[in-house]
């Protein structure tokens, strides 16, 4: 799930920024400043240049912080939540109850519990790093080149572009889907085996479900970055307390993650069905939707099989990501 504008709060919490534009002095060239960045607050206006030429006031040492913290937060999250994700995936694919999915995993044994973790570990750490990092970078570029855009428009465009960039990692998600599907357990040994086998079908085989991922990532990112700071504003102010800040960051991330992933759940169901096929014709989202809908008794509610597990997983997953991201910001860049 790919999903605010950053201010330096009193509790010294750093969140992703869209950068800031300042007017140049006479003779200046567009270069990065070495001073403290001044970030527009969620409720404040986007800084506009006073002259026709602008430059970013963002020190170079801060350019990679969102990438680093996003990667670390995702690594922590994947190692903790992978078993929950596997239960949810089985429900998505087969429309079964969580009890049945757990029984399947129990029968397959502990050795298969973390089967398929390598692709999501690669994909999610890089994807989350791109999500936070490219959102920040696209925001800076948009503010630099189009300072006349409103804050909301800049946020939405930056978040959508970051989601589209994340979608380039579709092959990792594709391989993970195949490895998690029990019908391929006796066919594929590991990620490398899947990767080699896909090659005989051509490059496009790695990108099954790409449209579904694009339609999921863009809106998800807009909702996450657009609401992330606003949700935290409604929570109690914890001042300088690390524990209090961790809790509020966890709660705000958990709420948003659970809400967004539930809204996008049917798209993930369609994506899973598209990606569990190896070879053969490519089905559109519309075709896949009707196939799944009819196979589940023509009941919309059954498209949400596993949604409660997904909701629970997202509560934990995005709570961990959001809180870990902020902790890493404080530890590494305070």
Short mmCIF file of C-alpha atoms in Angstrom, two decimals:
data_model
loop_
_atom_site.label_atom_id
_atom_site.label_comp_id
_atom_site.label_asym_id
_atom_site.label_seq_id
_atom_site.Cartn_x
_atom_site.Cartn_y
_atom_site.Cartn_z
CA UNK A 1 0.00 0.00 0.00
CA UNK A 2 1.52 3.09 -1.05
CA UNK A 3 0.25 6.01 0.73
CA UNK A 4 2.38 15.35 5.16
CA UNK A 5 3.62 17.98 4.71
CA UNK A 6 6.21 18.37 7.29
CA UNK A 7 6.61 20.86 9.98
CA UNK A 8 9.07 20.86 12.81
CA UNK A 9 6.65 20.45 15.68
CA UNK A 10 7.34 21.40 19.27
CA UNK A 11 8.02 17.73 19.98
CA UNK A 12 10.76 17.84 17.36
CA UNK A 13 8.93 15.34 15.17
CA UNK A 14 9.96 15.41 11.53
CA UNK A 15 7.57 14.36 8.81
CA UNK A 16 7.99 14.38 5.02
CA UNK A 17 8.26 17.85 3.58
CA UNK A 18 7.42 19.45 0.31
CA UNK A 19 10.41 21.74 0.65
CA UNK A 20 10.30 25.49 0.53
CA UNK A 21 10.95 28.10 -2.10
CA UNK A 22 12.87 31.28 -1.35
CA UNK A 23 13.69 34.15 -3.66
CA UNK A 24 17.33 34.41 -4.77
CA UNK A 25 19.57 37.33 -4.14
CA UNK A 26 20.94 39.22 -7.08
CA UNK A 27 23.26 37.05 -9.11
CA UNK A 28 22.34 33.85 -7.27
CA UNK A 29 22.01 30.57 -9.11
CA UNK A 30 19.47 27.88 -8.13
CA UNK A 31 21.53 26.00 -5.53
CA UNK A 32 20.74 24.24 -2.27
CA UNK A 33 21.12 26.22 0.92
CA UNK A 34 23.11 24.86 3.82
CA UNK A 35 20.81 26.22 6.51
CA UNK A 36 17.81 24.94 8.43
CA UNK A 37 14.84 24.26 6.16
CA UNK A 38 11.66 26.16 6.77
CA UNK A 39 8.71 23.94 5.92
CA UNK A 40 5.17 25.17 5.31
CA UNK A 41 2.72 23.86 7.88
CA UNK A 42 -0.34 21.84 6.82
CA UNK A 43 -2.57 24.84 7.42
CA UNK A 44 -0.24 27.49 6.08
CA UNK A 45 0.22 28.69 2.50
CA UNK A 46 2.87 27.30 0.21
CA UNK A 47 5.75 29.75 0.06
CA UNK A 48 5.83 31.58 -3.22
CA UNK A 49 8.81 33.29 -4.78
CA UNK A 50 8.92 37.04 -4.80
CA UNK A 51 10.78 37.05 -8.11
CA UNK A 52 10.69 35.01 -11.28
CA UNK A 53 13.71 32.89 -10.30
CA UNK A 54 13.62 30.54 -7.31
CA UNK A 55 15.84 28.14 -5.39
CA UNK A 56 15.23 25.39 -2.85
CA UNK A 57 16.26 26.14 0.72
CA UNK A 58 16.88 22.49 1.60
CA UNK A 59 20.32 21.42 2.86
CA UNK A 60 21.90 18.60 0.92
CA UNK A 61 22.41 16.49 4.05
CA UNK A 62 18.61 16.19 4.38
CA UNK A 63 17.95 15.06 0.84
CA UNK A 64 18.06 11.32 1.59
CA UNK A 65 16.56 11.20 5.06
CA UNK A 66 13.06 10.20 3.91
CA UNK A 67 14.50 7.38 1.80
CA UNK A 68 16.58 6.01 4.69
CA UNK A 69 13.85 6.24 7.31
CA UNK A 70 11.22 4.80 4.97
CA UNK A 71 13.44 1.80 4.24
CA UNK A 72 14.13 1.13 7.89
CA UNK A 73 10.49 1.46 8.92
CA UNK A 74 9.41 -1.03 6.24
CA UNK A 75 12.08 -3.55 7.25
CA UNK A 76 10.86 -3.54 10.86
CA UNK A 77 7.27 -3.86 9.71
CA UNK A 78 7.73 -6.78 7.28
CA UNK A 79 9.58 -8.99 9.74
CA UNK A 80 6.81 -8.52 12.30
CA UNK A 81 3.68 -8.77 10.15
CA UNK A 82 4.52 -11.30 7.41
CA UNK A 83 2.56 -14.22 8.94
CA UNK A 84 -0.57 -12.04 9.24
CA UNK A 85 -0.14 -10.97 5.63
CA UNK A 86 0.04 -14.61 4.53
CA UNK A 87 -3.24 -15.46 6.27
CA UNK A 88 -4.92 -12.49 4.59
CA UNK A 89 -3.52 -13.47 1.18
CA UNK A 90 -4.97 -16.98 1.40
CA UNK A 91 -8.39 -15.48 2.19
CA UNK A 92 -8.09 -13.07 -0.72
CA UNK A 93 -7.23 -15.85 -3.13
CA UNK A 94 -9.62 -18.59 -2.00
CA UNK A 95 -12.42 -16.68 -0.25
CA UNK A 96 -12.01 -18.81 2.90
CA UNK A 97 -12.30 -17.96 6.59
CA UNK A 98 -9.33 -16.94 8.72
CA UNK A 99 -9.64 -20.25 10.62
CA UNK A 100 -9.33 -22.24 7.39
CA UNK A 101 -6.37 -20.13 6.29
CA UNK A 102 -4.64 -20.70 9.62
CA UNK A 103 -5.25 -24.45 9.33
CA UNK A 104 -3.67 -24.41 5.87
CA UNK A 105 -0.54 -22.71 7.20
CA UNK A 106 -0.38 -25.05 10.19
CA UNK A 107 -0.51 -28.10 7.91
CA UNK A 108 2.24 -26.66 5.71
CA UNK A 109 4.54 -26.28 8.73
CA UNK A 110 6.87 -23.65 10.10
CA UNK A 111 9.37 -24.06 7.24
CA UNK A 112 6.77 -22.64 4.83
CA UNK A 113 5.50 -19.87 7.13
CA UNK A 114 8.10 -17.37 5.92
CA UNK A 115 8.22 -18.80 2.39
CA UNK A 116 8.04 -15.84 0.01
CA UNK A 117 9.31 -13.23 2.50
CA UNK A 118 12.32 -12.23 0.38
CA UNK A 119 10.35 -10.52 -2.42
CA UNK A 120 8.18 -8.42 -0.03
CA UNK A 121 11.24 -7.63 2.09
CA UNK A 122 12.92 -6.25 -1.03
CA UNK A 123 9.77 -4.76 -2.51
CA UNK A 124 8.30 -3.19 0.63
CA UNK A 125 11.53 -1.72 1.97
CA UNK A 126 12.34 -0.15 -1.40
CA UNK A 127 8.69 0.76 -2.02
CA UNK A 128 8.23 2.51 1.32
CA UNK A 129 11.57 4.24 0.87
CA UNK A 130 10.35 5.47 -2.53
CA UNK A 131 6.97 6.41 -1.11
CA UNK A 132 8.38 8.78 1.52
CA UNK A 133 11.47 9.85 -0.39
CA UNK A 134 9.95 10.50 -3.80
CA UNK A 135 6.93 12.20 -2.29
CA UNK A 136 9.39 14.65 -0.73
CA UNK A 137 11.43 15.01 -3.93
CA UNK A 138 8.44 15.43 -6.25
CA UNK A 139 7.03 17.99 -3.83
CA UNK A 140 10.25 19.97 -3.97
CA UNK A 141 10.34 19.84 -7.76
CA UNK A 142 6.72 20.92 -8.09
CA UNK A 143 7.23 23.75 -5.61
CA UNK A 144 10.38 24.82 -7.46
CA UNK A 145 8.96 24.76 -10.98
CA UNK A 146 5.28 25.52 -10.27
CA UNK A 147 5.18 27.75 -7.17
CA UNK A 148 1.75 29.01 -8.22
CA UNK A 149 0.17 25.61 -7.45
CA UNK A 150 -1.88 25.42 -4.27
CA UNK A 151 -0.63 23.38 -1.32
CA UNK A 152 -3.36 20.76 -1.82
CA UNK A 153 -2.64 20.36 -5.53
CA UNK A 154 1.09 20.03 -4.91
CA UNK A 155 0.47 17.41 -2.23
CA UNK A 156 -1.90 15.39 -4.43
CA UNK A 157 0.41 15.47 -7.46
CA UNK A 158 3.51 14.59 -5.42
CA UNK A 159 1.72 11.70 -3.69
CA UNK A 160 0.31 10.34 -6.96
CA UNK A 161 3.67 10.54 -8.74
CA UNK A 162 5.35 8.78 -5.81
CA UNK A 163 2.71 6.01 -6.06
CA UNK A 164 3.34 5.62 -9.78
CA UNK A 165 7.09 5.38 -9.12
CA UNK A 166 6.44 2.66 -6.51
CA UNK A 167 4.51 0.69 -9.14
CA UNK A 168 7.77 0.07 -11.02
CA UNK A 169 8.47 -2.55 -8.35
CA UNK A 170 5.53 -4.63 -9.57
CA UNK A 171 7.77 -7.70 -10.33
CA UNK A 172 8.55 -8.14 -6.62
CA UNK A 173 4.86 -8.13 -5.75
CA UNK A 174 4.18 -10.49 -8.65
CA UNK A 175 6.77 -13.04 -7.49
CA UNK A 176 5.54 -12.82 -3.89
CA UNK A 177 1.99 -13.63 -5.03
CA UNK A 178 3.10 -16.74 -6.91
CA UNK A 179 5.25 -18.01 -4.02
CA UNK A 180 2.42 -17.54 -1.51
CA UNK A 181 -0.12 -19.45 -3.59
CA UNK A 182 -0.10 -23.08 -2.43
CA UNK A 183 -0.73 -24.44 -5.95
CA UNK A 184 2.83 -23.39 -6.88
CA UNK A 185 4.55 -24.92 -3.82
CA UNK A 186 5.64 -28.01 -5.72
CA UNK A 187 6.53 -26.09 -8.86
CA UNK A 188 8.76 -23.22 -7.74
CA UNK A 189 11.62 -23.54 -5.26
CA UNK A 190 12.35 -19.89 -4.56
CA UNK A 191 12.27 -16.33 -5.92
CA UNK A 192 15.13 -16.94 -8.35
CA UNK A 193 13.37 -19.98 -9.78
CA UNK A 194 10.20 -17.93 -10.39
CA UNK A 195 12.18 -15.08 -11.93
CA UNK A 196 13.92 -17.40 -14.40
CA UNK A 197 10.68 -19.16 -15.33
CA UNK A 198 8.86 -15.89 -16.05
CA UNK A 199 11.57 -14.89 -18.52
CA UNK A 200 10.36 -17.41 -21.10
CA UNK A 201 7.05 -15.52 -21.28
CA UNK A 202 8.71 -12.17 -21.86
CA UNK A 203 9.19 -9.02 -19.80
CA UNK A 204 5.46 -8.25 -19.63
CA UNK A 205 4.91 -11.37 -17.49
CA UNK A 206 6.64 -9.63 -14.59
CA UNK A 207 4.11 -6.80 -14.77
CA UNK A 208 0.78 -8.61 -14.52
CA UNK A 209 -1.59 -6.55 -12.40
CA UNK A 210 0.30 -3.30 -13.07
CA UNK A 211 -2.89 -1.28 -13.73
CA UNK A 212 -4.41 -2.49 -10.47
CA UNK A 213 -1.28 -1.43 -8.59
CA UNK A 214 -1.33 2.03 -10.18
CA UNK A 215 -5.00 2.51 -9.29
CA UNK A 216 -4.25 1.44 -5.72
CA UNK A 217 -1.03 3.35 -5.08
CA UNK A 218 -1.97 6.82 -6.29
CA UNK A 219 -5.19 7.34 -4.29
CA UNK A 220 -3.72 5.55 -1.26
CA UNK A 221 -0.75 7.92 -1.13
CA UNK A 222 -2.95 10.99 -1.53
CA UNK A 223 -5.13 9.90 1.40
CA UNK A 224 -2.16 8.97 3.58
CA UNK A 225 -0.09 12.11 3.11
CA UNK A 226 -3.15 14.35 2.99
CA UNK A 227 -4.57 13.09 6.29
CA UNK A 228 -1.46 11.99 8.20
CA UNK A 229 -0.75 15.28 9.94
CA UNK A 230 -4.43 16.15 10.36
CA UNK A 231 -5.18 12.90 12.21
CA UNK A 232 -2.29 13.47 14.60
CA UNK A 233 -3.56 16.98 15.37
CA UNK A 234 -6.69 15.44 16.90
CA UNK A 235 -4.66 13.27 19.28
CA UNK A 236 -3.43 14.52 22.69
CA UNK A 237 -0.29 16.65 22.64
CA UNK A 238 2.47 14.60 24.28
CA UNK A 239 5.10 17.34 24.33
CA UNK A 240 8.68 16.07 24.34
CA UNK A 241 7.85 12.55 25.55
CA UNK A 242 9.35 9.86 23.30
CA UNK A 243 6.86 7.29 24.50
CA UNK A 244 3.95 9.64 23.99
CA UNK A 245 5.11 10.63 20.52
CA UNK A 246 5.62 6.99 19.56
CA UNK A 247 2.08 6.19 20.69
CA UNK A 248 0.44 9.07 18.80
CA UNK A 249 2.47 8.30 15.67
CA UNK A 250 1.46 4.65 15.95
CA UNK A 251 -2.23 5.47 16.43
CA UNK A 252 -2.39 7.95 13.54
CA UNK A 253 -0.57 5.57 11.18
CA UNK A 254 -2.67 2.61 12.32
CA UNK A 255 -5.96 4.43 11.78
CA UNK A 256 -5.02 5.64 8.31
CA UNK A 257 -3.52 2.34 7.24
CA UNK A 258 -6.57 0.36 8.33
CA UNK A 259 -8.99 2.78 6.69
CA UNK A 260 -7.14 3.09 3.38
CA UNK A 261 -6.35 -0.61 3.02
CA UNK A 262 -10.01 -1.50 3.64
CA UNK A 263 -11.21 0.98 1.01
CA UNK A 264 -8.68 -0.41 -1.48
CA UNK A 265 -9.21 -4.07 -0.53
CA UNK A 266 -11.30 -5.11 -3.59
CA UNK A 267 -8.56 -3.74 -5.87
CA UNK A 268 -6.04 -5.92 -4.04
CA UNK A 269 -8.32 -8.93 -4.49
CA UNK A 270 -8.44 -8.30 -8.24
CA UNK A 271 -4.65 -7.82 -8.33
CA UNK A 272 -4.04 -11.09 -6.46
CA UNK A 273 -6.16 -13.03 -8.96
CA UNK A 274 -4.44 -11.42 -11.91
CA UNK A 275 -0.98 -12.13 -10.53
CA UNK A 276 -1.56 -15.75 -9.48
CA UNK A 277 -1.73 -16.72 -13.17
CA UNK A 278 1.48 -17.70 -14.96
CA UNK A 279 1.44 -17.52 -18.75
CA UNK A 280 -1.63 -17.21 -20.92
CA UNK A 281 -3.65 -14.13 -21.87
CA UNK A 282 -3.72 -11.03 -19.69
CA UNK A 283 -7.11 -10.27 -18.16
CA UNK A 284 -8.32 -6.73 -17.64
CA UNK A 285 -9.45 -5.53 -14.22
CA UNK A 286 -13.04 -5.58 -15.44
CA UNK A 287 -12.84 -9.20 -16.63
CA UNK A 288 -11.14 -10.30 -13.42
CA UNK A 289 -13.71 -8.52 -11.27
CA UNK A 290 -16.63 -10.32 -12.94
CA UNK A 291 -14.84 -13.67 -12.76
CA UNK A 292 -14.20 -13.29 -9.04
CA UNK A 293 -17.67 -11.86 -8.41
CA UNK A 294 -19.41 -14.80 -10.10
CA UNK A 295 -17.11 -17.39 -8.50
CA UNK A 296 -18.10 -16.05 -5.08
CA UNK A 297 -21.83 -16.40 -5.55
CA UNK A 298 -22.36 -12.94 -7.05
CA UNK A 299 -22.12 -11.37 -3.62
CA UNK A 300 -20.18 -8.10 -3.18
CA UNK A 301 -19.60 -8.90 0.49
CA UNK A 302 -17.49 -11.92 -0.49
CA UNK A 303 -15.08 -9.62 -2.32
CA UNK A 304 -14.13 -8.52 1.20
CA UNK A 305 -13.20 -12.03 2.40
CA UNK A 306 -10.19 -11.52 4.62
CA UNK A 307 -10.85 -7.79 5.02
CA UNK A 308 -10.96 -8.08 8.81
CA UNK A 309 -7.54 -9.74 8.83
CA UNK A 310 -6.34 -7.09 6.38
CA UNK A 311 -7.74 -4.40 8.67
CA UNK A 312 -5.97 -5.90 11.69
CA UNK A 313 -2.72 -6.33 9.78
CA UNK A 314 -2.87 -2.76 8.47
CA UNK A 315 -3.50 -1.42 11.98
CA UNK A 316 -0.29 -3.04 13.16
CA UNK A 317 1.67 -2.61 9.92
CA UNK A 318 1.06 1.09 9.29
CA UNK A 319 1.22 1.86 12.98
CA UNK A 320 4.71 0.33 13.03
CA UNK A 321 5.75 2.07 9.79
CA UNK A 322 4.57 5.51 10.87
CA UNK A 323 6.00 5.28 14.40
CA UNK A 324 9.28 3.66 13.25
CA UNK A 325 9.71 6.33 10.58
CA UNK A 326 9.45 9.09 13.17
CA UNK A 327 11.76 7.30 15.64
CA UNK A 328 14.38 6.84 12.92
CA UNK A 329 14.05 10.52 12.01
CA UNK A 330 14.81 11.48 15.61
CA UNK A 331 17.60 8.96 16.12
CA UNK A 332 19.42 9.52 12.84
CA UNK A 333 18.75 13.17 12.06
CA UNK A 334 17.82 14.94 15.28
#
